[in-house]
């Protein structure tokens, strides 16, 4: 039970902080937005707001299942950005050199995050 809560808090706070980062490090998100997507600025801020909201909703057992499902859908929606990163690597993301290896390794992490959300979807009420 305690491990469930610790990992839940880590997961939820990660989304809250990631969402806040959309407002702090906006330029970095512009770099990884596929060119074919419209309204980059709007999408960057919108996804930040959504990540913050979903992170908060994870913390409540009544909304955890919905938040988990929406996180899974959000992560799937973010896949074009991860694929785009692979296509344009190597590139600088702020002060970080994103090599093809780093771009590729992000995909399994997305699967890990989807699995993590799936766990809370299947076990929302602990």
mmCIF file of C-alpha atoms in Angstrom:
data_model
loop_
_atom_site.group_PDB
_atom_site.id
_atom_site.type_symbol
_atom_site.label_atom_id
_atom_site.label_comp_id
_atom_site.label_asym_id
_atom_site.label_seq_id
_atom_site.Cartn_x
_atom_site.Cartn_y
_atom_site.Cartn_z
ATOM 1 C CA UNK A 1 0.000 0.000 0.000
ATOM 2 C CA UNK A 2 2.764 2.451 0.891
ATOM 3 C CA UNK A 3 4.675 1.580 -2.298
ATOM 4 C CA UNK A 4 1.471 2.202 -4.310
ATOM 5 C CA UNK A 5 1.142 5.684 -2.788
ATOM 6 C CA UNK A 6 4.817 6.570 -3.210
ATOM 7 C CA UNK A 7 4.860 5.620 -6.896
ATOM 8 C CA UNK A 8 1.501 7.319 -7.414
ATOM 9 C CA UNK A 9 2.869 10.559 -5.997
ATOM 10 C CA UNK A 10 6.040 10.269 -8.083
ATOM 11 C CA UNK A 11 3.964 9.694 -11.213
ATOM 12 C CA UNK A 12 1.469 12.480 -10.487
ATOM 13 C CA UNK A 13 4.073 15.061 -9.489
ATOM 14 C CA UNK A 14 6.096 14.184 -12.600
ATOM 15 C CA UNK A 15 3.145 15.182 -14.777
ATOM 16 C CA UNK A 16 2.518 18.340 -12.786
ATOM 17 C CA UNK A 17 6.169 19.377 -13.116
ATOM 18 C CA UNK A 18 6.308 18.385 -16.790
ATOM 19 C CA UNK A 19 3.209 20.492 -17.401
ATOM 20 C CA UNK A 20 4.765 23.460 -15.626
ATOM 21 C CA UNK A 21 7.874 23.017 -17.753
ATOM 22 C CA UNK A 22 5.778 23.748 -20.857
ATOM 23 C CA UNK A 23 5.476 27.311 -19.536
ATOM 24 C CA UNK A 24 9.079 27.615 -18.350
ATOM 25 C CA UNK A 25 10.973 25.994 -21.251
ATOM 26 C CA UNK A 26 8.603 26.701 -24.107
ATOM 27 C CA UNK A 27 11.398 27.051 -26.676
ATOM 28 C CA UNK A 28 12.460 23.454 -26.158
ATOM 29 C CA UNK A 29 8.987 22.241 -27.053
ATOM 30 C CA UNK A 30 8.966 24.289 -30.254
ATOM 31 C CA UNK A 31 12.093 22.378 -31.304
ATOM 32 C CA UNK A 32 10.359 18.998 -31.096
ATOM 33 C CA UNK A 33 6.986 19.934 -32.584
ATOM 34 C CA UNK A 34 6.430 18.341 -35.984
ATOM 35 C CA UNK A 35 6.248 21.078 -38.603
ATOM 36 C CA UNK A 36 2.920 19.777 -39.955
ATOM 37 C CA UNK A 37 1.110 20.450 -36.649
ATOM 38 C CA UNK A 38 -0.686 23.799 -36.535
ATOM 39 C CA UNK A 39 -0.568 26.405 -33.753
ATOM 40 C CA UNK A 40 2.588 25.205 -32.017
ATOM 41 C CA UNK A 41 2.395 27.725 -29.195
ATOM 42 C CA UNK A 42 -1.210 26.919 -28.425
ATOM 43 C CA UNK A 43 -0.517 23.165 -28.447
ATOM 44 C CA UNK A 44 2.515 23.551 -26.174
ATOM 45 C CA UNK A 45 0.556 25.508 -23.576
ATOM 46 C CA UNK A 46 -2.531 23.314 -23.927
ATOM 47 C CA UNK A 47 -0.531 20.137 -23.398
ATOM 48 C CA UNK A 48 1.100 21.741 -20.350
ATOM 49 C CA UNK A 49 -2.271 22.574 -18.834
ATOM 50 C CA UNK A 50 -3.543 19.073 -19.594
ATOM 51 C CA UNK A 51 -0.492 17.453 -17.962
ATOM 52 C CA UNK A 52 -0.952 19.556 -14.826
ATOM 53 C CA UNK A 53 -4.661 18.734 -14.595
ATOM 54 C CA UNK A 54 -4.116 15.013 -15.179
ATOM 55 C CA UNK A 55 -1.322 14.925 -12.607
ATOM 56 C CA UNK A 56 -3.637 16.472 -10.022
ATOM 57 C CA UNK A 57 -6.521 14.153 -10.960
ATOM 58 C CA UNK A 58 -4.263 11.125 -10.413
ATOM 59 C CA UNK A 59 -4.014 12.020 -6.741
ATOM 60 C CA UNK A 60 -7.708 11.401 -6.064
ATOM 61 C CA UNK A 61 -9.087 7.863 -6.129
ATOM 62 C CA UNK A 62 -12.397 9.096 -7.592
ATOM 63 C CA UNK A 63 -10.690 10.566 -10.664
ATOM 64 C CA UNK A 64 -7.628 8.294 -10.906
ATOM 65 C CA UNK A 65 -9.111 5.863 -13.424
ATOM 66 C CA UNK A 66 -10.216 8.644 -15.791
ATOM 67 C CA UNK A 67 -6.893 10.467 -15.394
ATOM 68 C CA UNK A 68 -4.996 7.265 -16.160
ATOM 69 C CA UNK A 69 -6.994 6.626 -19.309
ATOM 70 C CA UNK A 70 -6.527 10.210 -20.478
ATOM 71 C CA UNK A 71 -2.775 10.001 -19.784
ATOM 72 C CA UNK A 72 -2.572 6.908 -21.982
ATOM 73 C CA UNK A 73 -4.395 8.738 -24.776
ATOM 74 C CA UNK A 74 -2.219 11.824 -24.295
ATOM 75 C CA UNK A 75 0.986 9.778 -24.485
ATOM 76 C CA UNK A 76 -0.231 8.142 -27.683
ATOM 77 C CA UNK A 77 -1.042 11.593 -29.074
ATOM 78 C CA UNK A 78 2.525 12.690 -28.256
ATOM 79 C CA UNK A 79 4.031 9.865 -30.336
ATOM 80 C CA UNK A 80 4.354 12.015 -33.495
ATOM 81 C CA UNK A 81 6.642 14.376 -31.565
ATOM 82 C CA UNK A 82 8.826 11.461 -30.469
ATOM 83 C CA UNK A 83 8.989 10.091 -33.995
ATOM 84 C CA UNK A 84 9.809 13.574 -35.280
ATOM 85 C CA UNK A 85 12.672 13.757 -32.780
ATOM 86 C CA UNK A 86 14.091 10.542 -34.245
ATOM 87 C CA UNK A 87 13.807 11.979 -37.747
ATOM 88 C CA UNK A 88 15.605 15.238 -36.955
ATOM 89 C CA UNK A 89 18.277 13.879 -34.579
ATOM 90 C CA UNK A 90 20.944 14.925 -33.903
ATOM 91 C CA UNK A 91 19.812 18.359 -32.750
ATOM 92 C CA UNK A 92 20.247 20.709 -29.828
ATOM 93 C CA UNK A 93 17.424 20.903 -27.307
ATOM 94 C CA UNK A 94 18.520 23.922 -25.355
ATOM 95 C CA UNK A 95 21.953 22.921 -24.072
ATOM 96 C CA UNK A 96 21.348 19.182 -24.584
ATOM 97 C CA UNK A 97 22.497 17.362 -27.692
ATOM 98 C CA UNK A 98 19.755 14.903 -28.629
ATOM 99 C CA UNK A 99 21.507 12.119 -30.504
ATOM 100 C CA UNK A 100 19.636 9.499 -32.532
ATOM 101 C CA UNK A 101 20.187 7.058 -29.641
ATOM 102 C CA UNK A 102 18.606 9.443 -27.128
ATOM 103 C CA UNK A 103 15.699 10.098 -29.496
ATOM 104 C CA UNK A 104 15.121 6.350 -29.947
ATOM 105 C CA UNK A 105 15.415 5.543 -26.239
ATOM 106 C CA UNK A 106 12.518 7.899 -25.478
ATOM 107 C CA UNK A 107 10.067 5.519 -27.191
ATOM 108 C CA UNK A 108 10.470 2.655 -24.679
ATOM 109 C CA UNK A 109 10.071 5.198 -21.889
ATOM 110 C CA UNK A 110 6.743 6.205 -23.397
ATOM 111 C CA UNK A 111 5.699 2.548 -23.223
ATOM 112 C CA UNK A 112 6.815 2.460 -19.586
ATOM 113 C CA UNK A 113 4.719 5.559 -18.821
ATOM 114 C CA UNK A 114 1.723 4.057 -20.626
ATOM 115 C CA UNK A 115 2.141 0.882 -18.579
ATOM 116 C CA UNK A 116 2.378 2.921 -15.396
ATOM 117 C CA UNK A 117 -0.879 4.699 -16.258
ATOM 118 C CA UNK A 118 -2.459 1.357 -17.160
ATOM 119 C CA UNK A 119 -1.570 0.044 -13.689
ATOM 120 C CA UNK A 120 -3.425 2.927 -12.038
ATOM 121 C CA UNK A 121 -6.308 2.506 -14.479
ATOM 122 C CA UNK A 122 -6.632 -1.145 -13.390
ATOM 123 C CA UNK A 123 -6.013 -0.360 -9.687
ATOM 124 C CA UNK A 124 -7.530 3.082 -9.080
ATOM 125 C CA UNK A 125 -8.742 2.812 -5.512
ATOM 126 C CA UNK A 126 -5.861 1.817 -3.266
#
